[in-house]
Tab-separated table of C-alpha atoms and ligand atoms in Angstrom:
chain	number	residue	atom	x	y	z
A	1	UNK	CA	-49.884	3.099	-14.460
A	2	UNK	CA	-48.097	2.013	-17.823
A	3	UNK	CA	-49.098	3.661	-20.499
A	4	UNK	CA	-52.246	2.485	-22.654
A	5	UNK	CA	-50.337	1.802	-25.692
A	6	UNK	CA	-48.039	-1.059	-24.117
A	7	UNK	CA	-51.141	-2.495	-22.699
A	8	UNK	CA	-52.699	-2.301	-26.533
A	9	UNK	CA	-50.196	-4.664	-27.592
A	10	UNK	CA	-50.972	-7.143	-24.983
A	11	UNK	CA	-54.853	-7.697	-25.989
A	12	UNK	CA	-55.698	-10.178	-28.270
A	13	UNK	CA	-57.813	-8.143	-30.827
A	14	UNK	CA	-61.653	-10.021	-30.602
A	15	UNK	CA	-62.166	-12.088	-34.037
A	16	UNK	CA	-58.502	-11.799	-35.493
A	17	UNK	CA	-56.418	-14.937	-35.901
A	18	UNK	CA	-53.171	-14.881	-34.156
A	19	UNK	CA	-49.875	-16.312	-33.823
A	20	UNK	CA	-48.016	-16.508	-30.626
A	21	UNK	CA	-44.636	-16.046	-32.104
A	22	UNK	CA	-45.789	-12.141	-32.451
A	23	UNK	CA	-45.848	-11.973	-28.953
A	24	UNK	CA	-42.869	-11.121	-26.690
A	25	UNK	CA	-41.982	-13.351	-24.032
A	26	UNK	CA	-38.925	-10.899	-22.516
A	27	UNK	CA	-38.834	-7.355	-20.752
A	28	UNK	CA	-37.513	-5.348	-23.843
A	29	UNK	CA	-40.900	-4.905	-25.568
A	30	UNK	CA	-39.835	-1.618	-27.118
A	31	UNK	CA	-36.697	0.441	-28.165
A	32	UNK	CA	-37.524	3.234	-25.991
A	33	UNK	CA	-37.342	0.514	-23.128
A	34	UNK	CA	-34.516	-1.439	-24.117
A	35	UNK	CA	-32.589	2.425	-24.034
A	36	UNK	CA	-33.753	2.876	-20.623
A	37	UNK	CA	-31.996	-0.792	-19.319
A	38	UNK	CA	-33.290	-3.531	-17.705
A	39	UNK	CA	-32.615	-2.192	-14.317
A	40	UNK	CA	-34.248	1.136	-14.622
A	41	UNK	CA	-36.986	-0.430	-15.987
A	42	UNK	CA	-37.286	-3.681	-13.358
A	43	UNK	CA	-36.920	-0.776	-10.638
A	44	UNK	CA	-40.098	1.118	-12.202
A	45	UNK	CA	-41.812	-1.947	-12.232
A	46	UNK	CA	-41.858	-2.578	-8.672
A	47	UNK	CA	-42.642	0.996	-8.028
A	48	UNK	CA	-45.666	0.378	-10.281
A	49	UNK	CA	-46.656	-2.948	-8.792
A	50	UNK	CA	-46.537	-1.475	-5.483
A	51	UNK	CA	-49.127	1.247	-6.569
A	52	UNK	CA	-51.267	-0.967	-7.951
A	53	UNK	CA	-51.378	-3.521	-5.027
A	54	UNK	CA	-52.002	-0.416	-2.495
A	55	UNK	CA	-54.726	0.652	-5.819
A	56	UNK	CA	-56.495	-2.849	-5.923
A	57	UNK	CA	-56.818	-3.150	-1.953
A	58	UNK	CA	-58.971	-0.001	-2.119
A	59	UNK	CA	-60.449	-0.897	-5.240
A	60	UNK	CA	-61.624	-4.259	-3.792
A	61	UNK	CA	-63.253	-2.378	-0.468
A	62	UNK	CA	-64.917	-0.258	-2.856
A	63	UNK	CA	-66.085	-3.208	-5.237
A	64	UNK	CA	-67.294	-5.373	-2.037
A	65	UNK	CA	-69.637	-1.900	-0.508
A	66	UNK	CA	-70.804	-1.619	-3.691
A	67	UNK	CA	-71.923	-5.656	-4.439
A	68	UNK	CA	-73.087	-4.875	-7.567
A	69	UNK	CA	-70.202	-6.500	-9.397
A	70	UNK	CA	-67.269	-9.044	-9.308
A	71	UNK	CA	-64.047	-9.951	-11.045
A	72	UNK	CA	-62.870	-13.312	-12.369
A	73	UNK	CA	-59.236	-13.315	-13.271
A	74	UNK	CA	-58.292	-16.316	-15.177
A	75	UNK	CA	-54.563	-17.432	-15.449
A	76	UNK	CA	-53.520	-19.745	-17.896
A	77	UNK	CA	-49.949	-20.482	-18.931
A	78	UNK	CA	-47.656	-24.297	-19.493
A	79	UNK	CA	-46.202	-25.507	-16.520
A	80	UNK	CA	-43.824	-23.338	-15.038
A	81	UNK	CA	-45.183	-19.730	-16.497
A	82	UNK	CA	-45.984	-18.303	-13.126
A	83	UNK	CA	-49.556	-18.454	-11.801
A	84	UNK	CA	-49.334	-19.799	-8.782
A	85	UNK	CA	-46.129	-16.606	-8.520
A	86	UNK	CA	-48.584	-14.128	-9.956
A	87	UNK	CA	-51.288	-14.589	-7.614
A	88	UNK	CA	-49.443	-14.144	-4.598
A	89	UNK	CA	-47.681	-11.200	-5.346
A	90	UNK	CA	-50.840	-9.289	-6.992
A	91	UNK	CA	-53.155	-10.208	-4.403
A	92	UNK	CA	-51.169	-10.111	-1.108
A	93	UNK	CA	-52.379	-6.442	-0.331
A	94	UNK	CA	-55.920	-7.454	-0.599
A	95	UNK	CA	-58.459	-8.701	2.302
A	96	UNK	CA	-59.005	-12.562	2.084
A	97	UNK	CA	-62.234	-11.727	2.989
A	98	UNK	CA	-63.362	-10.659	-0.178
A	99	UNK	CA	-60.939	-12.504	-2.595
A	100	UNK	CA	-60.911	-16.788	-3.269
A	101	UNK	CA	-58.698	-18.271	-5.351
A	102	UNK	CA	-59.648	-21.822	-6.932
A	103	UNK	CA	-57.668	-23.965	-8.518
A	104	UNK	CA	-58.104	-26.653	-11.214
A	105	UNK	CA	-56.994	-30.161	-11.911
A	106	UNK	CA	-57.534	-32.613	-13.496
A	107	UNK	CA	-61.242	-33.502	-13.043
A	108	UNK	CA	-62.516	-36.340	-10.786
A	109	UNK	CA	-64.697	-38.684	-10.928
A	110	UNK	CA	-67.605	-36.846	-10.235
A	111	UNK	CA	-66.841	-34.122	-11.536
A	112	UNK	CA	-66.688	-35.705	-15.252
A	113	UNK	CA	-70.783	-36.664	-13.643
A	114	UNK	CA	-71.421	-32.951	-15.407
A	115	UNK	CA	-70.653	-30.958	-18.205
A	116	UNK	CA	-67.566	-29.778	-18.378
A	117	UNK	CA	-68.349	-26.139	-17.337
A	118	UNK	CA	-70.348	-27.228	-14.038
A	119	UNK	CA	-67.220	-27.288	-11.634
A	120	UNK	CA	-66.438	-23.293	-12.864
A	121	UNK	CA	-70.581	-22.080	-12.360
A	122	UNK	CA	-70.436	-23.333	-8.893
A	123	UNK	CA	-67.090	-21.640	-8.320
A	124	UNK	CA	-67.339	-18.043	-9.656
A	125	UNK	CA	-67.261	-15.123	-7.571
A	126	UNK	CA	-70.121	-13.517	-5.649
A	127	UNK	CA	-70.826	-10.186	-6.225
A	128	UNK	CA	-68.335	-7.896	-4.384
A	129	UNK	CA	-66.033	-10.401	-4.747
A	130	UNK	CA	-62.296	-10.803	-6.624
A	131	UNK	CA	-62.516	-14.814	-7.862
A	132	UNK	CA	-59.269	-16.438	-9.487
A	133	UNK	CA	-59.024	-19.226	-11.518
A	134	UNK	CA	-55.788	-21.013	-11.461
A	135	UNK	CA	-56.614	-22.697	-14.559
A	136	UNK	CA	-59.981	-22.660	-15.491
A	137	UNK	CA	-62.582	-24.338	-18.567
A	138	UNK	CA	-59.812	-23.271	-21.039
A	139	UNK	CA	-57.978	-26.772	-19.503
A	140	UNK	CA	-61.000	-28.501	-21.123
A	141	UNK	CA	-60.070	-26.765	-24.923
A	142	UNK	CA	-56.542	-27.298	-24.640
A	143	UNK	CA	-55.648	-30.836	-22.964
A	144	UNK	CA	-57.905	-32.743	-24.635
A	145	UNK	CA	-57.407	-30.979	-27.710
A	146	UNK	CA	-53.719	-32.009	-27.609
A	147	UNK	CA	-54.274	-35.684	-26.129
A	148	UNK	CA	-58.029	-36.090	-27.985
A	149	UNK	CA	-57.562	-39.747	-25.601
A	150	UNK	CA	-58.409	-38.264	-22.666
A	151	UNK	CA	-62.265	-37.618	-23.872
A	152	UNK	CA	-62.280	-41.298	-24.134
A	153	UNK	CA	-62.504	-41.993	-20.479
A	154	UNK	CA	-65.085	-38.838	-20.027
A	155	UNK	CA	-68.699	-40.331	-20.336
A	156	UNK	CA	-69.475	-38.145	-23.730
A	157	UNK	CA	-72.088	-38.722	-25.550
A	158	UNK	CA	-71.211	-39.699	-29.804
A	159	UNK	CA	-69.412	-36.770	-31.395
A	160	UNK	CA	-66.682	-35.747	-29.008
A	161	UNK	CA	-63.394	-35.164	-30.324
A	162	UNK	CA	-65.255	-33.868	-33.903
A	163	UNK	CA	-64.118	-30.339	-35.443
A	164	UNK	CA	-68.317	-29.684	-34.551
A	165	UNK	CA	-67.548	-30.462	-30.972
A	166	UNK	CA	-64.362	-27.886	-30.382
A	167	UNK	CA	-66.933	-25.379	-32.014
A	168	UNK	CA	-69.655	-25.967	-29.478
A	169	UNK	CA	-67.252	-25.951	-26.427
A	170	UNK	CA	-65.917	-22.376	-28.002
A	171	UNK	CA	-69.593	-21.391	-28.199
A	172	UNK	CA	-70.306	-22.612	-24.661
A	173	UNK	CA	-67.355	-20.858	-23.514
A	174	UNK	CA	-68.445	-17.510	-25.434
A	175	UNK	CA	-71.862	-18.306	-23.675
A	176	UNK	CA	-70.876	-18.670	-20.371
A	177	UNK	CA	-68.707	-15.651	-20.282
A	178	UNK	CA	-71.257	-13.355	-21.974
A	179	UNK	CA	-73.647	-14.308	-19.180
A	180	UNK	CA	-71.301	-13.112	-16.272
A	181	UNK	CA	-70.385	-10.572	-18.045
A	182	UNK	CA	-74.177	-9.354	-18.820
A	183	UNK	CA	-74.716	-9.777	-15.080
A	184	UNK	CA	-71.846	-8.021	-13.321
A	185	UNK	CA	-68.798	-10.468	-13.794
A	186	UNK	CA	-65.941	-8.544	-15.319
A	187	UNK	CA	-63.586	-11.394	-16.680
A	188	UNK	CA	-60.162	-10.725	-17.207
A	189	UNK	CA	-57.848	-13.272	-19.272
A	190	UNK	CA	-54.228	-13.949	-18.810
A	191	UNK	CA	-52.265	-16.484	-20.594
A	192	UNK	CA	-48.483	-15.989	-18.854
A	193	UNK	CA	-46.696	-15.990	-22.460
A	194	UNK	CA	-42.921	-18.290	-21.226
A	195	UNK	CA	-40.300	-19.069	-24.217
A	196	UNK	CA	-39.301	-22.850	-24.113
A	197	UNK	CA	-35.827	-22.177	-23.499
A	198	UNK	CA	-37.186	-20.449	-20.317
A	199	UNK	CA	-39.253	-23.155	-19.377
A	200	UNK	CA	-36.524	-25.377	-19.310
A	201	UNK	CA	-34.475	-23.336	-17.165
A	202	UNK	CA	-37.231	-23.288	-14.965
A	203	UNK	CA	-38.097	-26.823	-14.947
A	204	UNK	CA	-34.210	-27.418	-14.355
A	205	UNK	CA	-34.128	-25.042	-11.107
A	206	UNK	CA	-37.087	-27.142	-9.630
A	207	UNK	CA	-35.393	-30.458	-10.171
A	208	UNK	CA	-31.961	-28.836	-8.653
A	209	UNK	CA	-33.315	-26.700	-5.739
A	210	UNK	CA	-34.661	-29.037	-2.776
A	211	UNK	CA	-37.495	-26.527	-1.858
A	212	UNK	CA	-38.834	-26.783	-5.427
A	213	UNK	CA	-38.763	-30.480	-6.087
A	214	UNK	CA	-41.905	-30.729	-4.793
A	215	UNK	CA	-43.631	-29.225	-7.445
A	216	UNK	CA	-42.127	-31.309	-10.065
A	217	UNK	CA	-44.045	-33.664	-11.696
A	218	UNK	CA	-43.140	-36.153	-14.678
A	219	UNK	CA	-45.966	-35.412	-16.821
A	220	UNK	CA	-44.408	-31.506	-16.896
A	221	UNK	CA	-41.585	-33.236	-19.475
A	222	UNK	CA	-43.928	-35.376	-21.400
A	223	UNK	CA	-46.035	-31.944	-21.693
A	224	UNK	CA	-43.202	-30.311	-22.918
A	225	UNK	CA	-42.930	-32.661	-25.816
A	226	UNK	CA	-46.385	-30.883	-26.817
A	227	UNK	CA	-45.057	-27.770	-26.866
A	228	UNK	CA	-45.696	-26.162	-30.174
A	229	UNK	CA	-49.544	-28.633	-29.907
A	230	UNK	CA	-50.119	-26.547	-26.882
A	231	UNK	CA	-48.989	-23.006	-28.576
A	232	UNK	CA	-51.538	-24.170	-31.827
A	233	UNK	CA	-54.596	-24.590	-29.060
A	234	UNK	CA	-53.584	-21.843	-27.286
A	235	UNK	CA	-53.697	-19.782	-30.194
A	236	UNK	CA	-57.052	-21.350	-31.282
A	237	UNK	CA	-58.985	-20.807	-27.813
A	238	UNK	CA	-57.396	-17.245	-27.571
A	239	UNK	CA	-58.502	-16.303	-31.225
A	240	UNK	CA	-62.329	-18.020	-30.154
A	241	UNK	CA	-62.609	-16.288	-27.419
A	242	UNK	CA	-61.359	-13.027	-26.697
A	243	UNK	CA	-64.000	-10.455	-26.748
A	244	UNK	CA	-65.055	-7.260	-25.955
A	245	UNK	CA	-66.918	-8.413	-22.567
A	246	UNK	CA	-63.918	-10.809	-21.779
A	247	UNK	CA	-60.620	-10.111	-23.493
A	248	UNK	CA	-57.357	-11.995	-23.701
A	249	UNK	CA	-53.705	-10.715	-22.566
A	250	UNK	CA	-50.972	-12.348	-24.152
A	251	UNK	CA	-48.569	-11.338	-20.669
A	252	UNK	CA	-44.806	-11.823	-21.345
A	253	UNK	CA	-43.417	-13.929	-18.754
A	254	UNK	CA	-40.247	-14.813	-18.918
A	255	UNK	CA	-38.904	-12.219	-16.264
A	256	UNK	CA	-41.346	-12.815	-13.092
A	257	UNK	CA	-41.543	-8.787	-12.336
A	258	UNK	CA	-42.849	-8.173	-15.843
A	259	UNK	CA	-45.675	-10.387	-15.890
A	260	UNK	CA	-46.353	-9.802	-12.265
A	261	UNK	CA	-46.510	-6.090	-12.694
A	262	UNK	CA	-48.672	-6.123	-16.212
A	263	UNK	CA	-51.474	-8.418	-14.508
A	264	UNK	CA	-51.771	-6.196	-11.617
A	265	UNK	CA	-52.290	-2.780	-13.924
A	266	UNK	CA	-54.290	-4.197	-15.891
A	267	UNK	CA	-56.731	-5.292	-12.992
A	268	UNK	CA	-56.518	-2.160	-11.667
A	269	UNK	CA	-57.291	-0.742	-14.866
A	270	UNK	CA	-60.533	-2.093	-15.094
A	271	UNK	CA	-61.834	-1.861	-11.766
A	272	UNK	CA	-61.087	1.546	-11.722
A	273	UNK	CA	-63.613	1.998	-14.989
A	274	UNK	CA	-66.326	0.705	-13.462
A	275	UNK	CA	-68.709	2.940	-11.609
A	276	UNK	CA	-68.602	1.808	-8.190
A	277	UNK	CA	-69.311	3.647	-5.188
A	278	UNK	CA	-70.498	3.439	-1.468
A	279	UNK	CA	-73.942	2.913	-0.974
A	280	UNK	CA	-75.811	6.225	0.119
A	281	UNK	CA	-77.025	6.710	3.456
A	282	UNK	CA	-80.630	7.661	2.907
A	283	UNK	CA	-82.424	10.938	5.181
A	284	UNK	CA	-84.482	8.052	7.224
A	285	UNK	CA	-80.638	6.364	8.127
A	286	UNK	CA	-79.085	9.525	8.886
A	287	UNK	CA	-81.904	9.940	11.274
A	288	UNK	CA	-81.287	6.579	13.266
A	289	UNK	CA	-77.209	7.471	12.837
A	290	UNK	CA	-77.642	10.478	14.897
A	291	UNK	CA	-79.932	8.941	17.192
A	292	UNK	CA	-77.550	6.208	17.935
A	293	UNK	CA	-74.746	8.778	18.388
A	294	UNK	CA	-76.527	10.782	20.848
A	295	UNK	CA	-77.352	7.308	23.104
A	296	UNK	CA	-74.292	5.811	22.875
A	297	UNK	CA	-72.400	9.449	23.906
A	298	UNK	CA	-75.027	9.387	26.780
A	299	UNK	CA	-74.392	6.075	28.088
B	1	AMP	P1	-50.956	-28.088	-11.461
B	1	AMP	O1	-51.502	-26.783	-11.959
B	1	AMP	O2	-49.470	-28.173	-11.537
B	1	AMP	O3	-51.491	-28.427	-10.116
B	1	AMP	O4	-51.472	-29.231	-12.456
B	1	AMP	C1	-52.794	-29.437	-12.726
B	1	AMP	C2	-52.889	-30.370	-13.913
B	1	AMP	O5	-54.256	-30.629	-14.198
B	1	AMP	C3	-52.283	-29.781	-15.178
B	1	AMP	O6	-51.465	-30.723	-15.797
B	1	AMP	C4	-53.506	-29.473	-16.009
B	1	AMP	O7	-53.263	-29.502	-17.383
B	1	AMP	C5	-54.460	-30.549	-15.574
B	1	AMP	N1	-55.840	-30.209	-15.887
B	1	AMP	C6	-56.568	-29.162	-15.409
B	1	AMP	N2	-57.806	-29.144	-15.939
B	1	AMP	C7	-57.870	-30.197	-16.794
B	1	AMP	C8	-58.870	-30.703	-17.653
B	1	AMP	N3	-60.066	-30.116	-17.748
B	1	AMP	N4	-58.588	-31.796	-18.381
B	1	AMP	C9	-57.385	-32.388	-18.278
B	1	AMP	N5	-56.390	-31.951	-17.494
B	1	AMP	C10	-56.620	-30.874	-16.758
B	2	MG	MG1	-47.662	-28.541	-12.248
């Protein structure tokens, strides 16, 4: 595990403005790690991701026998920061059976039918379960927010766009999460911090490399002329809503093995301080256990 005090510096503290540009977005995040080298510490990072993938496989058997509680990891980042990365390295030691991943677009048609939180009720985690939300609500405080356009063509009733209307989506945000939380959701919070000069490496490699084109799309460069719009929201939504019951990490991402191993400890973190156990065979089941023991050995 890394040690509590890196992960302090991660958290966004609940009800204190922040600025982005206080967060790191490399590997050095300290001198006593920038002494140690990047290799020493990239090699202690995959030791520690390994433990915690072989830590949240057990953790999940133990969190679906005990179907009292789930997890909803959220990933947010700009284009390029790593989610899609993230989620298959953290979670490839866990059983699909008790893990879904959902991702979000841009909403449809009949999606934009509902308030904007409907799509994300219908898709959270059932108890026992691991849920994550490749992009999540936090689109709908962000996008918009940037390109205040877009709630044009949404079907809203008078208002929308109004400082009074970011406040009540906050406050419906706040809501929602309190009333997972209250009932057994944990929620966990990533936003996968990238530098723009990183981003534009990034976006560079996918128009170069032939495997990677795919995932290009224009609207990633038009984005990009947002940038500093998107760090102000980001910083807004973060400062809203990080909590006690559902905090925010500010995850530095520029090195895929840093943020990768950071989101896994700190999901392992908080499984592990939950009180979850097997459920207790009762004397009236240990009765029928033996029983069936002694019949099927006779058979
Ligand atoms: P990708 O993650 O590359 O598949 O892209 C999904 C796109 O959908 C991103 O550009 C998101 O910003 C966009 N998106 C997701 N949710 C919303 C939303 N609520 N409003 C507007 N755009 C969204
Ligand atoms: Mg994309």
């Amino acid at each position: 595990m890394i040690k509590e005090k890196y992960m302090e510096r991660l958290l966004v503290k609940p009800g204190k403005k922040l600025s982005l540009t206080d967060f790191y977005t490399g590997w050095a995040q300290s001198d006593a790690l920038k002494e140690a080298g990047k290799n020493a510490v990239k090699q202690r990072a995959a030791e520690i991701l390994e433990e915690n993938r072989v830590a949240l496989n057990e953790a999940q058997e133990l969190l679906w026998a005990d179907k009292r509680y789930s997890i909803l990891v959220i990933l947010q980042g700009m284009d390029t920061a790593g989610k899609d990365g993230t989620i298959k390295h953290v979670m490839s030691g866990v059983n699909p059976q008790g893990c879904q991943v959902m991702s979000f677009g841009v909403p449809m048609k009949y999606e934009l039918d509902h308030t904007f939180l409907w799509r994300f009720w219908k898709a959270m985690p059932r108890r026992g379960e691991i849920g994550i939300f490749n992009r999540s609500y936090y689109e709908d405080v962000l996008v918009p927010k940037v390109h205040p356009v877009i709630l044009e063509g949404q079907q809203l009733p008078p208002g929308y766009g109004s400082d009074a209307f970011w406040e009540a989506r906050y406050e419906d945000i706040r809501a929602f999460e309190r009333h997972h939380r209250a009932n057994g959701t944990i929620i966990l919070k990533f936003f996968l911090n990238i530098s723009k000069e990183e981003q534009k490496e990034r976006l560079l490699s996918r128009l170069k490399t032939e495997k990677k084109q795919w995932k290009f799309s224009l609207s990633d460069l038009t984005e990009r002329q947002y940038w500093s719009h998107y760090q102000a929201a980001y910083e807004e939504a973060m400062f809203q809503t990080s909590t006690d019951e559902a905090p925010w990490y500010v995850i530095p991402a520029d090195y895929k093995w840093v943020a990768r191993t950071l989101v896994a400890d700190i999901i392992v973190r908080a499984i592990s301080r939950l009180d979850l156990r097997y459920p207790e065979t009762s004397a009236e089941q240990m009765k029928e256990i033996e029983k069936a023991r002694i019949h099927l050995e006779s058979e």
